[in-house]
CSV table of C-alpha atoms in Angstrom, one decimal:
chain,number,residue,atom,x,y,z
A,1,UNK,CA,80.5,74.1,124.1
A,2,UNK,CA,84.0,73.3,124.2
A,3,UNK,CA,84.8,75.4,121.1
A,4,UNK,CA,84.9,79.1,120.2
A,5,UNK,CA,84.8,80.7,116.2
A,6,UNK,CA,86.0,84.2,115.7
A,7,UNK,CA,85.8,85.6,112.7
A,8,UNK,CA,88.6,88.3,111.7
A,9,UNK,CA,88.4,91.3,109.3
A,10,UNK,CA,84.9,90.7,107.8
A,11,UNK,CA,84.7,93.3,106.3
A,12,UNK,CA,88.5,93.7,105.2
A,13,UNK,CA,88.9,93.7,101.3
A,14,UNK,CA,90.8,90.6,99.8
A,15,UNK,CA,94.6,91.4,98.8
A,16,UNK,CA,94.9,94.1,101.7
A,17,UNK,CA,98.5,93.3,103.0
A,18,UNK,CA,97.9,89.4,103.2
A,19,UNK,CA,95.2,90.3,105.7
A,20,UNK,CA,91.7,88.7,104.9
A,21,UNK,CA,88.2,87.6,106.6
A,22,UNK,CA,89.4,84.4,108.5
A,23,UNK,CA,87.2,82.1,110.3
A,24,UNK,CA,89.0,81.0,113.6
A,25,UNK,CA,88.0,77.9,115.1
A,26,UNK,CA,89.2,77.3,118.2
A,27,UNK,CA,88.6,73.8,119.7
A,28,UNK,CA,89.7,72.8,123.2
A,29,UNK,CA,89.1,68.7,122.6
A,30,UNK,CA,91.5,67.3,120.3
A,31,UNK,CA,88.8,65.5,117.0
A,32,UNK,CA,85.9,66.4,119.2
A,33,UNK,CA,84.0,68.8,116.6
A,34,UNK,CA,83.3,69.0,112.7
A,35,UNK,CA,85.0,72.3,112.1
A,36,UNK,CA,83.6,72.1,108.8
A,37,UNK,CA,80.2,71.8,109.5
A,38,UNK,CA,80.6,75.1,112.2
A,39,UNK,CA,82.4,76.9,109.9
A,40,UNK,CA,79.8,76.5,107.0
A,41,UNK,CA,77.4,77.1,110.0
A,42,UNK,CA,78.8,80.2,110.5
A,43,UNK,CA,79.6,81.8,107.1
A,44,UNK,CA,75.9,80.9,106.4
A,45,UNK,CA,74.6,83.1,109.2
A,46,UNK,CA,77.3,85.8,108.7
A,47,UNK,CA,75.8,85.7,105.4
A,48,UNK,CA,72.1,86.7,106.5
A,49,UNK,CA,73.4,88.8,108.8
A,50,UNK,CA,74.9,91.1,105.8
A,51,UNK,CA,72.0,90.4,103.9
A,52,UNK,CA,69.6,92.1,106.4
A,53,UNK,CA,71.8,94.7,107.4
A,54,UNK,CA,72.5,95.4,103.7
A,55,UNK,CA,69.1,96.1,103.5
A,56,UNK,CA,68.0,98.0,106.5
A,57,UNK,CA,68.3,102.0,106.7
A,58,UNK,CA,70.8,101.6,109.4
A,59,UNK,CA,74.1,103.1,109.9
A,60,UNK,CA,75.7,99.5,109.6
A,61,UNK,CA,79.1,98.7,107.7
A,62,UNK,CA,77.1,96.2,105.4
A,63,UNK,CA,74.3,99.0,104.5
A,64,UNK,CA,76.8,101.8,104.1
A,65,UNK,CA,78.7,99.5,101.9
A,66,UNK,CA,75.9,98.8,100.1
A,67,UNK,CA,75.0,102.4,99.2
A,68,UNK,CA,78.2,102.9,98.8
A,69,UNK,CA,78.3,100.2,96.0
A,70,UNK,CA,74.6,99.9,94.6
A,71,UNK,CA,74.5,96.9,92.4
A,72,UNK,CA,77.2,95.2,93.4
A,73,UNK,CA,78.1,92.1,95.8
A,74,UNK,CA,81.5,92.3,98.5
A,75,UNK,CA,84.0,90.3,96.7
A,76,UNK,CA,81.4,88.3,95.0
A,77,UNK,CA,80.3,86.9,98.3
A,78,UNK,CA,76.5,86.3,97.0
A,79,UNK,CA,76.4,83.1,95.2
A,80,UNK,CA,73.1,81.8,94.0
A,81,UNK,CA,72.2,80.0,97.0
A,82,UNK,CA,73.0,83.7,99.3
A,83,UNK,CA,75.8,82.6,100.9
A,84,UNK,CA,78.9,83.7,102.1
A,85,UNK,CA,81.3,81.8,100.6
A,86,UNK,CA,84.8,80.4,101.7
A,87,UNK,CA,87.0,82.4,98.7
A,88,UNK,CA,85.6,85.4,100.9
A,89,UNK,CA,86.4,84.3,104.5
A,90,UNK,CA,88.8,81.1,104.9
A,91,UNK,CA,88.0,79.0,107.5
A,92,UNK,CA,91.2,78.1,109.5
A,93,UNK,CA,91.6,75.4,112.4
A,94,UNK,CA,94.2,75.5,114.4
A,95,UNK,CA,95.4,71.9,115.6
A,96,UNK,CA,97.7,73.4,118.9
A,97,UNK,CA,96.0,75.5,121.2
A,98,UNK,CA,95.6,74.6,124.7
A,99,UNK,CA,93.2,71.9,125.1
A,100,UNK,CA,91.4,70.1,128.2
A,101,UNK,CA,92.1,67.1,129.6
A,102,UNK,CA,88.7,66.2,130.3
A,103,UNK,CA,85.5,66.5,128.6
A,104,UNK,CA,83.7,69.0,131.7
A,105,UNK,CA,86.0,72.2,131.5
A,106,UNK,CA,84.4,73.0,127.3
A,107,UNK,CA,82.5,76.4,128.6
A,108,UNK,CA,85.6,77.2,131.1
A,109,UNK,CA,87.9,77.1,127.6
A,110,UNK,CA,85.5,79.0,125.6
A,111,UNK,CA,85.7,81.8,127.9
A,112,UNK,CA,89.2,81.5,127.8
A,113,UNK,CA,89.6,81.3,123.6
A,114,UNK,CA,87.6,84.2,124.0
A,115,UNK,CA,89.6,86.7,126.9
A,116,UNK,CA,92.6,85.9,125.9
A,117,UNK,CA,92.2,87.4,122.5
A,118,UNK,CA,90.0,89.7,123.5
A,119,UNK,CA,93.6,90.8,125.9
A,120,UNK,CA,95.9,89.8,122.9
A,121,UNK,CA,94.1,92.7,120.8
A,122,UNK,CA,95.5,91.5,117.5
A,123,UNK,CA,95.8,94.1,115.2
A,124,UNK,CA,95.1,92.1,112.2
A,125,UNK,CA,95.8,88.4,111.6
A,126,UNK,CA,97.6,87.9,108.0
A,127,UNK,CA,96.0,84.9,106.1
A,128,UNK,CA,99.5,83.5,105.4
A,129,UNK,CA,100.7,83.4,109.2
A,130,UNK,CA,97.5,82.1,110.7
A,131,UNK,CA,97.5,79.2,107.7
A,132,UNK,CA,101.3,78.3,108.9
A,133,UNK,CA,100.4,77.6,112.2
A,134,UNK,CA,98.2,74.6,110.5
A,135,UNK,CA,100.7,72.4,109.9
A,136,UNK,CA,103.6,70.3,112.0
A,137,UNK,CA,106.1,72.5,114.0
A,138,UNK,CA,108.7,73.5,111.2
A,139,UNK,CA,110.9,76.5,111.1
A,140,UNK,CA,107.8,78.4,108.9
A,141,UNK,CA,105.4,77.7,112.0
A,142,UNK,CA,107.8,79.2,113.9
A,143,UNK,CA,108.3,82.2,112.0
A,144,UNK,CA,104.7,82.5,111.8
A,145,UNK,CA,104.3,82.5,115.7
A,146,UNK,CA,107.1,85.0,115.7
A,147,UNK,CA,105.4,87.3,113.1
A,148,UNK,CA,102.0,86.9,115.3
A,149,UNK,CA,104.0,88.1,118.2
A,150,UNK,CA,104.3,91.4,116.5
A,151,UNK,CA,100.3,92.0,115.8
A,152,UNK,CA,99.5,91.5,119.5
A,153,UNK,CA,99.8,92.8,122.9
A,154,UNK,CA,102.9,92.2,125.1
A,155,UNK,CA,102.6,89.3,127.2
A,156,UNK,CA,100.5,87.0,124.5
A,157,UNK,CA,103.9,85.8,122.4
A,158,UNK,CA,102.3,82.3,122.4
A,159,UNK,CA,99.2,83.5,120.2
A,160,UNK,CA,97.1,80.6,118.9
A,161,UNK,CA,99.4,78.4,120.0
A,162,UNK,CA,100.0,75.4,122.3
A,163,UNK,CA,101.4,78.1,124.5
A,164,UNK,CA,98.7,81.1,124.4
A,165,UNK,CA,98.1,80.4,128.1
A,166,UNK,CA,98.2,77.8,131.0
A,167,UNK,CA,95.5,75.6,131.1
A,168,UNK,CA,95.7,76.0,135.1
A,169,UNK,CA,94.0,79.2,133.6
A,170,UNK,CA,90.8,77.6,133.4
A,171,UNK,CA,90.6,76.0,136.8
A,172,UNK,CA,91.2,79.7,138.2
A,173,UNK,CA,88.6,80.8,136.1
A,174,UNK,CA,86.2,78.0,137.5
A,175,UNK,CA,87.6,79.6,140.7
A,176,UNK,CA,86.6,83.1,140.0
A,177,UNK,CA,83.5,82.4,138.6
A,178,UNK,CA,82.2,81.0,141.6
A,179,UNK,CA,83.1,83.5,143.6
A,180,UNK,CA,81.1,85.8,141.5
A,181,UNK,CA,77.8,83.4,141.6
């Protein structure tokens, strides 16, 4: 596993401040995965996941929303085919991150892709500034990382970047992982 997905705001209505389910995925080898095929992977579990919690008696956001809303489908998510379709989460792959030089260190990055954003705490991730870090480095990439500095904790101004954290990181990790074992 040399990849990580996250998926932000699922449950965040469309046109809320820019901000809007994303699909993250984060891939340490540079062309080593089909993001498409893991992101249509994932929307199509995320997709039975709200189904059965849409219909269980639990106290989960899908089956309070769905009490909430008898009848009706979040943002028209249900297609035919019960799926959880890409106008409701965009799935966005992010061509500079730190990536591995090798092709042993893919769980050691995962863990990384993981605690680092899990520390970065992002307080929402608008569609629009995400999307700009997809393309070459231009001045609206980097108003985009600037604009992503401002969502995050201190310390993570690099966010889903080339720079989000030294790849030395994951050899220390390695390092502390076996001291653990």
């Amino acid at each position: 596993i040399s990849h990580a997905a996250i998926a932000a705001h699922p449950g965040r209505p469309r046109g809320d401040g820019g901000v809007r389910p994303l699909i993250l995925h984060l891939d340490s080898m540079k062309g080593g995965h089909n993001s498409c095929n893991i992101i249509d992977a994932l929307r199509g579990y995320l997709s039975m996941e709200w189904q059965a919690q849409a219909e269980s008696n639990s106290d989960s956001v899908p089956a309070r929303w769905q009490r909430e809303h008898p009848g009706e489908c979040l943002h028209d998510a249900w297609s035919e085919g019960n799926r959880y379709e890409s106008r409701v989460a965009t799935g966005v792959v992010l061509p500079r991150l730190p990536r591995q030089d090798n092709h042993c260190d893919c769980g050691l990055f995962l863990l990384a892709f993981v605690e680092f954003f899990c520390d970065a705490a992002p307080s929402a991730l608008p569609e629009k500034m995400v999307l700009a870090l997809k393309g070459k480095s231009t001045a609206a990439t980097a108003e985009a990382e600037a604009q992503l500095a401002s969502v995050v904790r201190a310390g993570h101004e690099g966010f889903l970047t080339q720079r989000w954290f030294d790849t030395v990181n994951t050899g220390l990790l390695r390092d502390h992982i076996r001291e653990i074992i």
